[in-house]
CSV table of C-alpha atoms and ligand atoms in Angstrom, one decimal:
chain,number,residue,atom,x,y,z
A,1,MET,CA,-1.4,-0.1,-25.5
A,2,SER,CA,-5.2,-0.3,-25.2
A,3,LYS,CA,-7.5,2.7,-24.6
A,4,PHE,CA,-8.8,1.1,-21.4
A,5,ILE,CA,-8.6,2.9,-18.1
A,6,ILE,CA,-8.4,1.1,-14.8
A,7,ALA,CA,-10.0,2.9,-11.9
A,8,LYS,CA,-9.3,1.9,-8.3
A,9,PHE,CA,-11.6,3.0,-5.5
A,10,GLY,CA,-10.2,2.9,-1.9
A,11,GLY,CA,-12.0,2.0,1.3
A,12,THR,CA,-13.5,5.4,2.1
A,13,SER,CA,-14.6,5.7,-1.6
A,14,VAL,CA,-16.7,2.5,-1.2
A,15,ALA,CA,-17.5,2.9,2.5
A,16,ASP,CA,-21.3,2.9,2.0
A,17,PHE,CA,-24.0,3.2,-0.6
A,18,ASP,CA,-23.7,7.0,-1.1
A,19,ALA,CA,-19.9,6.8,-1.5
A,20,MET,CA,-20.4,3.9,-4.0
A,21,SER,CA,-22.9,6.0,-5.9
A,22,ARG,CA,-20.4,8.9,-6.3
A,23,CYS,CA,-17.8,6.4,-7.7
A,24,ALA,CA,-20.5,5.2,-10.1
A,25,ASP,CA,-20.8,8.8,-11.4
A,26,ILE,CA,-17.1,8.9,-12.1
A,27,ILE,CA,-17.2,5.5,-13.9
A,28,LEU,CA,-20.2,6.3,-16.0
A,29,ALA,CA,-18.7,9.6,-17.1
A,30,ASP,CA,-15.9,7.8,-19.0
A,31,ASP,CA,-16.7,5.0,-21.3
A,32,ASN,CA,-13.0,3.9,-21.3
A,33,ILE,CA,-13.1,2.9,-17.6
A,34,ARG,CA,-13.5,-0.8,-18.1
A,35,VAL,CA,-11.8,-2.3,-15.1
A,36,VAL,CA,-12.9,-1.2,-11.7
A,37,VAL,CA,-10.8,-2.3,-8.7
A,38,VAL,CA,-12.3,-1.9,-5.3
A,39,SER,CA,-11.0,-2.1,-1.8
A,40,ALA,CA,-13.0,-3.4,1.1
A,41,SER,CA,-15.4,-0.9,2.6
A,42,SER,CA,-13.7,1.4,5.1
A,43,GLY,CA,-13.0,-0.5,8.4
A,44,VAL,CA,-13.8,-3.9,7.1
A,45,THR,CA,-10.2,-5.1,6.6
A,46,ASN,CA,-9.3,-3.9,10.1
A,47,LEU,CA,-12.2,-6.0,11.5
A,48,LEU,CA,-11.1,-9.0,9.5
A,49,VAL,CA,-7.6,-8.6,10.9
A,50,ASP,CA,-9.1,-8.4,14.4
A,51,ILE,CA,-10.8,-11.7,13.8
A,52,THR,CA,-7.5,-13.3,12.8
A,53,LYS,CA,-5.6,-11.9,15.8
A,54,THR,CA,-7.9,-12.7,18.6
A,55,THR,CA,-8.5,-16.2,20.1
A,56,ASP,CA,-11.6,-15.0,21.8
A,57,VAL,CA,-14.7,-16.3,20.0
A,58,SER,CA,-17.0,-13.6,21.3
A,59,SER,CA,-14.6,-10.8,20.0
A,60,ARG,CA,-14.5,-12.6,16.7
A,61,HIS,CA,-18.3,-12.5,16.6
A,62,ASP,CA,-18.4,-8.8,17.5
A,63,ALA,CA,-16.0,-8.1,14.5
A,64,PHE,CA,-18.2,-10.2,12.3
A,65,ALA,CA,-21.3,-8.3,13.4
A,66,GLY,CA,-19.6,-5.0,12.4
A,67,ILE,CA,-18.8,-6.4,8.9
A,68,GLU,CA,-22.3,-7.7,8.5
A,69,ARG,CA,-23.7,-4.3,9.5
A,70,ILE,CA,-21.6,-2.4,6.9
A,71,THR,CA,-22.5,-4.9,4.2
A,72,LEU,CA,-26.2,-5.0,4.9
A,73,ASN,CA,-26.4,-1.2,5.0
A,74,VAL,CA,-25.3,-1.1,1.4
A,75,LEU,CA,-27.4,-4.1,0.4
A,76,ASN,CA,-30.6,-2.6,1.8
A,77,ARG,CA,-30.1,0.6,-0.1
A,78,LEU,CA,-30.0,-1.2,-3.5
A,79,GLN,CA,-33.1,-1.0,-5.7
A,80,GLN,CA,-32.9,-4.8,-6.2
A,81,PRO,CA,-31.2,-6.2,-3.2
A,82,GLN,CA,-32.5,-9.7,-4.1
A,83,ALA,CA,-30.2,-9.6,-7.2
A,84,VAL,CA,-27.1,-10.0,-5.0
A,85,ALA,CA,-28.6,-11.2,-1.7
A,86,GLU,CA,-27.6,-14.8,-2.4
A,87,PRO,CA,-23.9,-14.3,-3.1
A,88,ILE,CA,-23.7,-11.9,-0.2
A,89,GLU,CA,-25.3,-14.3,2.2
A,90,LEU,CA,-23.0,-17.1,0.9
A,91,LEU,CA,-19.9,-15.0,1.6
A,92,LEU,CA,-21.1,-14.0,5.1
A,93,ALA,CA,-22.0,-17.7,5.8
A,94,GLU,CA,-18.6,-18.8,4.7
A,95,LEU,CA,-16.9,-16.2,6.9
A,96,ARG,CA,-19.1,-17.1,9.9
A,97,ALA,CA,-18.2,-20.8,9.5
A,98,MET,CA,-14.5,-19.9,9.5
A,99,ILE,CA,-15.0,-18.0,12.8
A,100,GLU,CA,-17.0,-20.9,14.3
A,101,ASN,CA,-14.8,-23.7,13.1
A,102,GLY,CA,-11.4,-22.0,12.7
A,103,GLY,CA,-9.9,-23.3,16.0
A,104,ALA,CA,-7.9,-21.1,18.4
A,105,VAL,CA,-5.2,-19.9,16.0
A,106,TYR,CA,-5.5,-19.5,12.3
A,107,SER,CA,-2.8,-20.6,9.9
A,108,SER,CA,-1.3,-17.9,7.7
A,109,ALA,CA,-3.2,-19.3,4.7
A,110,HIS,CA,-6.5,-19.0,6.7
A,111,LYS,CA,-5.6,-15.4,7.7
A,112,ASP,CA,-5.3,-14.4,4.1
A,113,LEU,CA,-8.5,-16.1,3.2
A,114,ILE,CA,-10.3,-14.3,6.0
A,115,GLN,CA,-8.9,-11.0,5.0
A,116,SER,CA,-10.1,-11.5,1.4
A,117,PHE,CA,-13.8,-11.3,2.4
A,118,GLY,CA,-13.8,-7.5,2.5
A,119,GLU,CA,-13.0,-7.0,-1.1
A,120,ARG,CA,-15.1,-10.0,-2.1
A,121,LEU,CA,-18.2,-8.4,-0.4
A,122,SER,CA,-17.6,-4.8,-1.6
A,123,SER,CA,-17.1,-5.9,-5.3
A,124,VAL,CA,-20.4,-7.9,-5.4
A,125,LEU,CA,-22.2,-4.9,-4.0
A,126,PHE,CA,-20.5,-2.3,-6.2
A,127,ALA,CA,-21.1,-4.2,-9.4
A,128,GLN,CA,-24.8,-4.2,-8.6
A,129,VAL,CA,-24.7,-0.4,-7.9
A,130,LEU,CA,-23.4,0.0,-11.5
A,131,VAL,CA,-26.0,-2.4,-12.9
A,132,GLU,CA,-28.7,-0.3,-11.2
A,133,ARG,CA,-27.3,2.8,-12.8
A,134,GLY,CA,-27.7,1.2,-16.2
A,135,ALA,CA,-24.2,0.0,-16.9
A,136,ALA,CA,-23.4,-3.4,-18.3
A,137,SER,CA,-21.3,-4.6,-15.4
A,138,LEU,CA,-20.3,-7.8,-13.7
A,139,CYS,CA,-18.2,-8.9,-10.7
A,140,PHE,CA,-15.1,-10.8,-11.6
A,141,ASP,CA,-13.1,-13.0,-9.2
A,142,ILE,CA,-9.6,-11.6,-9.6
A,143,ARG,CA,-8.1,-14.8,-8.1
A,144,ARG,CA,-8.6,-16.3,-11.6
A,145,VAL,CA,-5.9,-13.8,-12.8
A,146,MET,CA,-3.9,-12.4,-10.0
A,147,ARG,CA,-1.4,-15.3,-9.6
A,148,THR,CA,1.0,-14.9,-6.7
A,149,ASP,CA,3.6,-17.0,-4.8
A,150,SER,CA,2.5,-18.4,-1.5
A,151,ARG,CA,4.0,-15.8,0.8
A,152,PHE,CA,0.8,-15.2,2.7
A,153,GLY,CA,0.4,-11.7,4.0
A,154,LYS,CA,2.7,-10.2,1.4
A,155,ALA,CA,2.5,-12.4,-1.7
A,156,GLU,CA,4.6,-11.7,-4.7
A,157,PRO,CA,2.8,-11.3,-8.0
A,158,GLN,CA,3.8,-13.6,-10.8
A,159,LEU,CA,3.8,-11.2,-13.7
A,160,ALA,CA,4.0,-13.4,-16.7
A,161,MET,CA,1.3,-15.6,-15.4
A,162,ILE,CA,-0.9,-12.7,-14.6
A,163,ALA,CA,-0.5,-11.3,-18.1
A,164,GLU,CA,-1.4,-14.6,-19.6
A,165,LEU,CA,-4.4,-15.2,-17.4
A,166,ALA,CA,-5.7,-11.7,-18.0
A,167,GLN,CA,-5.5,-12.2,-21.7
A,168,VAL,CA,-7.6,-15.3,-21.5
A,169,HIS,CA,-10.1,-14.4,-18.8
A,170,LEU,CA,-10.3,-10.7,-18.4
A,171,THR,CA,-9.6,-8.9,-21.7
A,172,PRO,CA,-12.4,-10.6,-23.7
A,173,LEU,CA,-14.9,-9.2,-21.2
A,174,LEU,CA,-13.8,-5.6,-21.6
A,175,ALA,CA,-15.5,-4.8,-24.9
A,176,ASP,CA,-18.9,-5.4,-23.4
A,177,TYR,CA,-18.6,-4.9,-19.6
A,178,ARG,CA,-17.4,-2.6,-16.9
A,179,VAL,CA,-15.6,-5.4,-14.9
A,180,VAL,CA,-15.7,-4.8,-11.1
A,181,THR,CA,-13.0,-6.8,-9.3
A,182,GLN,CA,-11.2,-7.0,-6.0
A,183,GLY,CA,-8.0,-5.3,-5.1
A,184,PHE,CA,-5.5,-6.7,-2.5
A,185,ILE,CA,-6.2,-10.4,-3.1
A,186,GLY,CA,-4.8,-13.1,-5.4
A,187,ALA,CA,-4.3,-16.8,-5.5
A,188,ASP,CA,-1.2,-19.1,-5.6
A,189,ASP,CA,-0.6,-22.1,-7.8
A,190,PHE,CA,-2.7,-24.2,-5.5
A,191,GLU,CA,-5.7,-21.9,-5.7
A,192,GLN,CA,-5.1,-20.8,-2.1
A,193,THR,CA,-6.2,-17.1,-1.5
A,194,THR,CA,-3.3,-14.7,-0.9
A,195,THR,CA,-3.0,-11.0,-0.1
A,196,LEU,CA,-0.5,-8.4,-1.4
A,197,GLY,CA,-0.1,-6.6,2.0
A,198,ARG,CA,-2.1,-3.9,3.6
A,199,GLY,CA,-3.1,-1.1,1.2
A,200,GLY,CA,-2.4,-3.5,-1.7
A,201,SER,CA,-5.4,-2.5,-3.8
A,202,ASP,CA,-3.4,0.3,-5.4
A,203,TYR,CA,-0.8,-2.3,-6.4
A,204,SER,CA,-3.5,-4.6,-7.8
A,205,ALA,CA,-4.8,-1.8,-10.0
A,206,ALA,CA,-1.3,-1.1,-11.4
A,207,LEU,CA,-0.6,-4.8,-11.9
A,208,LEU,CA,-3.8,-5.2,-13.9
A,209,ALA,CA,-3.0,-2.1,-15.9
A,210,GLU,CA,0.3,-3.7,-16.8
A,211,ALA,CA,-1.4,-7.0,-17.7
A,212,ILE,CA,-4.0,-5.5,-20.0
A,213,GLN,CA,-1.7,-2.7,-21.3
A,214,ALA,CA,-4.1,-0.1,-20.0
A,215,ALA,CA,-3.8,3.6,-21.1
A,216,THR,CA,-3.9,5.0,-17.5
A,217,VAL,CA,-4.6,4.0,-13.9
A,218,GLN,CA,-6.8,6.2,-11.7
A,219,ILE,CA,-6.5,5.9,-8.0
A,220,TRP,CA,-9.6,7.4,-6.4
A,221,THR,CA,-9.2,8.1,-2.7
A,222,ASP,CA,-10.2,10.6,0.1
A,223,VAL,CA,-7.7,13.3,-0.8
A,224,VAL,CA,-7.6,15.5,-4.0
A,225,GLY,CA,-4.2,14.2,-5.0
A,226,ILE,CA,-0.7,13.7,-3.7
A,227,PHE,CA,0.3,16.5,-1.3
A,228,THR,CA,3.7,17.9,-0.3
A,229,THR,CA,3.1,16.0,2.9
A,230,ASP,CA,0.3,14.1,4.5
A,231,PRO,CA,-2.4,16.7,4.8
A,232,ARG,CA,-3.3,15.3,8.2
A,233,LEU,CA,0.1,16.4,9.5
A,234,THR,CA,-0.1,20.1,8.5
A,235,SER,CA,-2.7,22.4,6.9
A,236,ASP,CA,0.2,23.9,4.9
A,237,ALA,CA,0.4,20.8,2.7
A,238,ARG,CA,-0.3,21.6,-0.9
A,239,CYS,CA,-1.5,19.4,-3.7
A,240,ILE,CA,1.1,18.5,-6.3
A,241,ARG,CA,-0.4,18.6,-9.8
A,242,GLU,CA,2.3,16.7,-11.6
A,243,ILE,CA,5.1,14.5,-10.3
A,244,SER,CA,7.5,12.0,-11.8
A,245,PHE,CA,7.4,8.3,-11.3
A,246,ASP,CA,10.8,8.4,-9.5
A,247,GLU,CA,9.7,11.0,-7.0
A,248,ALA,CA,6.2,9.5,-6.4
A,249,ALA,CA,7.8,6.0,-5.9
A,250,GLU,CA,10.2,7.4,-3.3
A,251,MET,CA,7.2,9.0,-1.5
A,252,ALA,CA,5.3,5.7,-1.5
A,253,THR,CA,8.3,3.8,-0.4
A,254,PHE,CA,8.9,6.1,2.5
A,255,GLY,CA,5.5,6.2,4.0
A,256,ALA,CA,3.1,8.4,1.9
A,257,LYS,CA,0.1,6.1,2.5
A,258,VAL,CA,-1.8,7.5,-0.4
A,259,LEU,CA,0.0,4.9,-2.6
A,260,HIS,CA,1.0,1.4,-1.7
A,261,PRO,CA,4.8,1.3,-2.0
A,262,ALA,CA,4.9,-1.1,-5.0
A,263,THR,CA,2.2,0.7,-7.0
A,264,LEU,CA,4.5,2.5,-9.4
A,265,LEU,CA,6.7,-0.5,-10.3
A,266,PRO,CA,4.3,-1.8,-12.9
A,267,ALA,CA,3.4,1.7,-14.1
A,268,MET,CA,7.1,2.5,-14.6
A,269,ARG,CA,7.8,-0.7,-16.4
A,270,GLN,CA,5.1,0.0,-18.9
A,271,ASN,CA,5.1,3.8,-18.8
A,272,ILE,CA,1.5,4.0,-17.8
A,273,ALA,CA,0.5,7.3,-16.3
A,274,VAL,CA,-1.2,7.2,-12.9
A,275,PHE,CA,-3.8,9.7,-11.7
A,276,VAL,CA,-4.7,10.3,-8.1
A,277,GLY,CA,-7.9,12.1,-7.2
A,278,SER,CA,-10.7,12.3,-4.7
A,279,SER,CA,-13.9,10.3,-5.4
A,280,ARG,CA,-15.8,12.9,-3.2
A,281,GLU,CA,-14.5,15.8,-5.3
A,282,PRO,CA,-13.6,14.5,-8.8
A,283,ALA,CA,-14.0,18.1,-10.2
A,284,ALA,CA,-11.2,19.3,-7.9
A,285,GLY,CA,-8.6,17.7,-10.3
A,286,GLY,CA,-5.8,15.7,-8.9
A,287,THR,CA,-2.2,14.6,-9.4
A,288,TRP,CA,-0.7,13.1,-12.5
A,289,ILE,CA,2.3,10.8,-12.1
A,290,ALA,CA,4.2,10.3,-15.3
A,291,LYS,CA,7.7,9.6,-16.7
A,292,THR,CA,8.3,13.2,-17.8
A,293,VAL,CA,7.2,16.3,-16.0
A,294,GLN,CA,7.5,20.0,-16.7
A,295,GLU,CA,9.1,20.9,-13.4
A,296,ARG,CA,11.6,19.1,-11.1
A,297,PRO,CA,11.9,21.3,-8.0
A,298,PRO,CA,14.7,20.6,-5.5
A,299,TYR,CA,12.1,19.9,-2.7
A,300,ARG,CA,9.0,18.0,-3.7
A,301,ALA,CA,7.6,16.4,-0.6
A,302,ILE,CA,8.2,15.0,2.9
A,303,ALA,CA,7.1,11.6,4.0
A,304,LEU,CA,6.9,10.1,7.5
A,305,ARG,CA,7.0,6.4,8.4
A,306,LYS,CA,6.6,5.4,12.0
A,307,SER,CA,7.7,2.4,14.0
A,308,GLN,CA,11.1,1.9,12.6
A,309,THR,CA,13.7,-0.3,14.2
A,310,LEU,CA,17.4,0.7,14.3
A,311,ILE,CA,19.9,-2.2,14.6
A,312,THR,CA,23.5,-1.4,15.3
A,313,VAL,CA,26.0,-4.3,14.8
A,314,LYS,CA,29.5,-3.8,16.1
A,315,SER,CA,32.5,-5.9,15.7
A,316,PRO,CA,36.2,-5.2,16.1
A,317,ALA,CA,36.7,-7.7,13.4
A,318,MET,CA,35.3,-5.2,11.0
A,319,LEU,CA,38.5,-3.1,11.4
A,320,HIS,CA,40.5,-3.6,8.2
A,321,ALA,CA,38.6,-6.8,7.5
A,322,ALA,CA,36.8,-7.8,4.3
A,323,GLY,CA,33.6,-9.8,4.4
A,324,PHE,CA,32.0,-8.5,7.6
A,325,LEU,CA,29.3,-6.6,5.9
A,326,THR,CA,28.7,-9.5,3.5
A,327,ARG,CA,28.1,-11.7,6.5
A,328,VAL,CA,25.7,-9.3,8.1
A,329,PHE,CA,23.6,-8.8,5.0
A,330,ASP,CA,23.8,-12.4,4.1
A,331,THR,CA,22.3,-13.3,7.5
A,332,LEU,CA,19.5,-10.7,7.0
A,333,SER,CA,18.7,-11.9,3.5
A,334,ARG,CA,18.5,-15.6,4.5
A,335,HIS,CA,15.9,-14.5,7.1
A,336,GLN,CA,14.1,-12.5,4.3
A,337,ILE,CA,14.6,-9.2,6.1
A,338,SER,CA,14.8,-6.2,4.0
A,339,VAL,CA,16.9,-3.2,5.1
A,340,ASP,CA,16.1,0.4,4.5
A,341,LEU,CA,18.8,2.8,5.6
A,342,VAL,CA,22.4,1.9,6.2
A,343,THR,CA,25.3,3.9,7.7
A,344,THR,CA,28.7,2.6,8.7
A,345,SER,CA,31.6,3.6,10.9
A,346,GLU,CA,35.0,2.0,11.4
A,347,ILE,CA,33.8,-1.0,13.4
A,348,SER,CA,30.0,-0.8,13.2
A,349,VAL,CA,27.1,-0.7,10.9
A,350,ALA,CA,23.7,0.8,11.7
A,351,LEU,CA,20.6,-0.2,9.6
A,352,THR,CA,16.9,0.3,9.8
A,353,LEU,CA,14.0,-2.1,9.4
A,354,ASP,CA,10.4,-1.2,8.8
A,355,GLU,CA,8.9,-3.4,11.5
A,356,GLY,CA,5.7,-1.3,11.5
A,357,GLY,CA,5.2,-2.3,7.9
A,358,MET,CA,5.9,-6.0,8.4
A,359,THR,CA,3.3,-8.7,8.5
A,360,SER,CA,3.5,-10.9,11.7
A,361,ALA,CA,5.2,-13.7,9.6
A,362,PHE,CA,8.0,-11.3,8.8
A,363,SER,CA,8.4,-9.7,12.2
A,364,ASN,CA,8.7,-13.2,13.6
A,365,SER,CA,11.8,-13.7,11.5
A,366,VAL,CA,13.5,-10.7,13.0
A,367,GLU,CA,14.3,-12.4,16.4
A,368,PRO,CA,16.1,-15.4,14.8
A,369,ALA,CA,18.1,-13.1,12.5
A,370,LEU,CA,19.2,-11.1,15.5
A,371,ASP,CA,20.2,-14.2,17.4
A,372,GLU,CA,22.3,-15.3,14.5
A,373,LEU,CA,24.0,-11.9,14.2
A,374,LYS,CA,24.8,-12.1,17.9
A,375,THR,CA,26.9,-15.2,17.3
A,376,PHE,CA,29.5,-13.0,15.5
A,377,CYS,CA,29.0,-9.4,16.6
A,378,GLU,CA,27.5,-7.2,19.2
A,379,VAL,CA,23.9,-6.2,18.5
A,380,THR,CA,21.9,-3.2,19.8
A,381,VAL,CA,18.3,-2.7,19.0
A,382,GLU,CA,16.4,0.6,19.3
A,383,GLN,CA,12.7,0.9,18.6
A,384,GLY,CA,10.1,3.6,18.5
A,385,LEU,CA,11.8,5.6,15.8
A,386,SER,CA,10.3,7.5,12.8
A,387,LEU,CA,11.9,7.8,9.4
A,388,VAL,CA,11.5,11.2,7.7
A,389,ALA,CA,12.3,11.4,4.0
A,390,VAL,CA,12.7,14.6,2.1
A,391,ILE,CA,11.9,13.9,-1.5
A,392,GLY,CA,13.1,16.0,-4.4
A,393,ASN,CA,15.5,16.3,-7.3
A,394,HIS,CA,19.3,16.6,-7.4
A,395,LEU,CA,19.4,16.6,-3.6
A,396,HIS,CA,22.7,14.8,-3.6
A,397,SER,CA,24.4,17.5,-5.7
A,398,SER,CA,22.6,20.7,-4.7
A,399,LYS,CA,24.2,23.3,-2.5
A,400,GLY,CA,22.6,24.0,0.9
A,401,VAL,CA,20.4,21.0,1.2
A,402,ALA,CA,22.0,19.7,4.4
A,403,GLY,CA,22.3,23.2,5.7
A,404,ALA,CA,18.6,23.9,5.3
A,405,LEU,CA,17.7,20.6,7.0
A,406,PHE,CA,20.0,21.1,10.0
A,407,HIS,CA,18.9,24.7,10.4
A,408,ALA,CA,15.2,23.7,10.5
A,409,LEU,CA,15.9,21.0,13.0
A,410,GLU,CA,18.5,22.4,15.3
A,411,ARG,CA,16.5,21.5,18.4
A,412,ILE,CA,15.8,17.9,17.4
A,413,ASN,CA,17.9,14.9,18.2
A,414,MET,CA,18.5,13.3,14.8
A,415,ARG,CA,19.4,9.7,15.5
A,416,LEU,CA,20.8,8.8,12.0
A,417,ILE,CA,21.0,10.5,8.6
A,418,CYS,CA,21.3,9.0,5.1
A,419,HIS,CA,22.2,11.3,2.2
A,420,GLY,CA,23.9,10.9,-1.1
A,421,ALA,CA,22.9,7.5,-2.4
A,422,SER,CA,19.9,8.8,-4.2
A,423,LYS,CA,19.4,12.1,-6.0
A,424,HIS,CA,15.7,11.9,-5.0
A,425,ASN,CA,15.9,11.6,-1.2
A,426,LEU,CA,17.5,12.5,2.1
A,427,CYS,CA,16.4,10.4,5.0
A,428,PHE,CA,16.8,10.7,8.8
A,429,LEU,CA,15.6,9.0,11.9
A,430,ILE,CA,14.0,10.7,14.9
A,431,GLN,CA,11.9,9.6,17.9
A,432,ASP,CA,8.4,8.6,17.1
A,433,GLN,CA,6.9,11.3,19.3
A,434,ASP,CA,8.8,14.0,17.5
A,435,GLY,CA,7.5,13.0,14.0
A,436,PRO,CA,4.5,15.2,13.4
A,437,ALA,CA,6.1,18.3,14.8
A,438,VAL,CA,9.3,17.7,12.8
A,439,VAL,CA,7.4,17.3,9.6
A,440,LYS,CA,5.4,20.4,10.2
A,441,GLN,CA,8.5,22.5,11.0
A,442,LEU,CA,10.5,21.1,8.1
A,443,HIS,CA,7.5,21.6,5.7
A,444,GLN,CA,7.3,25.2,6.7
A,445,SER,CA,10.9,25.9,6.1
A,446,LEU,CA,11.2,24.0,2.8
A,447,PHE,CA,7.9,24.9,1.2
A,448,SER,CA,6.5,28.1,2.6
A,449,SER,CA,8.1,30.6,0.3
O,1,ADP,P1,-7.6,4.5,0.3
O,1,ADP,O1,-8.4,3.8,1.3
O,1,ADP,O2,-8.3,5.3,-0.7
O,1,ADP,O3,-6.5,3.6,-0.3
O,1,ADP,P2,-5.6,5.6,2.1
O,1,ADP,O4,-6.0,5.9,3.5
O,1,ADP,O5,-4.8,4.3,1.9
O,1,ADP,O6,-6.8,5.7,1.1
O,1,ADP,O7,-4.6,6.8,1.6
O,1,ADP,C1,-5.1,8.1,1.6
O,1,ADP,C2,-4.5,8.8,2.8
O,1,ADP,O8,-3.1,8.9,2.6
O,1,ADP,C3,-5.0,10.3,3.0
O,1,ADP,O9,-6.2,10.3,3.7
O,1,ADP,C4,-3.8,10.9,3.7
O,1,ADP,O10,-4.0,11.1,5.0
O,1,ADP,C5,-2.6,9.9,3.5
O,1,ADP,N1,-1.4,10.5,3.0
O,1,ADP,C6,-0.2,10.3,3.4
O,1,ADP,N2,0.7,11.0,2.8
O,1,ADP,C7,0.1,11.7,1.8
O,1,ADP,C8,0.4,12.6,0.8
O,1,ADP,N3,1.7,13.0,0.6
O,1,ADP,N4,-0.5,13.1,0.0
O,1,ADP,C9,-1.8,12.8,0.1
O,1,ADP,N5,-2.2,11.9,1.1
O,1,ADP,C10,-1.3,11.4,1.9
O,2,LIG,N1,-8.5,-3.6,2.1
O,2,LIG,C1,-7.1,-3.6,2.2
O,2,LIG,C2,-6.6,-2.8,3.3
O,2,LIG,O1,-7.3,-2.2,4.0
O,2,LIG,C3,-6.4,-3.2,0.9
O,2,LIG,C4,-6.6,-1.8,0.5
O,2,LIG,O2,-7.5,-1.1,1.0
O,2,LIG,O3,-5.9,-1.3,-0.4
O,2,LIG,O4,-5.4,-2.9,3.6
O,3,MG,MG1,-4.7,2.9,0.4
């Protein structure tokens, strides 16, 4: 393991020049921070997604104007804007050309290429902010290292290749430079730009930490750590000072947006501790995520994930028959659909899909999968549901867990409940519109003592 620290700064942390300057303070205060992973400035990726979604050229130009404004606002605050004016102008010109010559509908490869501009712009600007603060810093194109497969929109990192490329191209720079690079993006074997999925910069940072055997990963964001639930949902939410990999991974998987769901996989593989803190208030401390922690309370946090789809498949053939479930899951797996919760009865099985979290390529595969299921069973689809996950320890073997939950939610229509498979979570489904109130109520009864 090296002494190097990887620091990742999210969209709000690099939203403008002042925000970037605060991040520079954090970096300059610690000589071991050698790799800096940045997101696109706040709002930019959404504008890029808008460009890929609309066929209306003038809407595309409006979105471009928004991106240009955010970019030039930073550029014009630099002491030496001319130092990076050329690469910035080239990037903007390339993006403009893709808007003008892109045709009515973009291919999925073009969509990823367009979405990559946010991080490519912010990283050039941020490296210059560091240079102007006296740091030896450079902007590094992570596509030279972050090798992925070609599943545009949600590309899968190729770990062995990333480690090898990092060794050759990235590690030699770290003795002399603070290397600023892009989160979220990568490239496939054919040098086509790919993306890791929305919010993927956290995952990029953890993957790079694994590749260079970093000592720790820091995730700098707009909250002072990981809370017992999304602080936007209730003012009762409290910051958790220390949490285990398992618990934090469950939180990320079940919707705690503060971490991309896959972030902790590389950290757990290599036992690299992860710190989450606020770039606005670095002195406020934060949350440490590690393998071993001092306390493992029964209730740790509540996560909420909207826009879930519940699919119920029913077949009298399931009665006393072997193979029905295999056939259902085989169909879903061939269509590359991943299932979250599952419950079964005598002749039916209910399962949930995270359609809200799917890229359009994946949600397009749901319809054909359902059509195939319909050839051998009855299929019902319900949408507009939210998944609530209670995360903690020994939930499957502690007394009173289900009782506490049902008591807190006696007036709520719980559509499905999953409990027992994991010692770390208990999940249930409710209507989307009930989500915020349910989390607030449950948080109060589980945490306010
Ligand atoms: P960044 O742009 O820095 O990656 P994100 O918006 O992706 O930031 O993630 C930070 C947000 O995650 C917070 O503003 C907060 O609303 C949300 N969030 C959801 N669940 C939690 C939680 N349990 N603890 C802290 N923040 C959470
Ligand atoms: N910029 C990307 C997004 O907004 C990745 C990230 O911020 O993590 O989804
Ligand atoms: Mg994020």
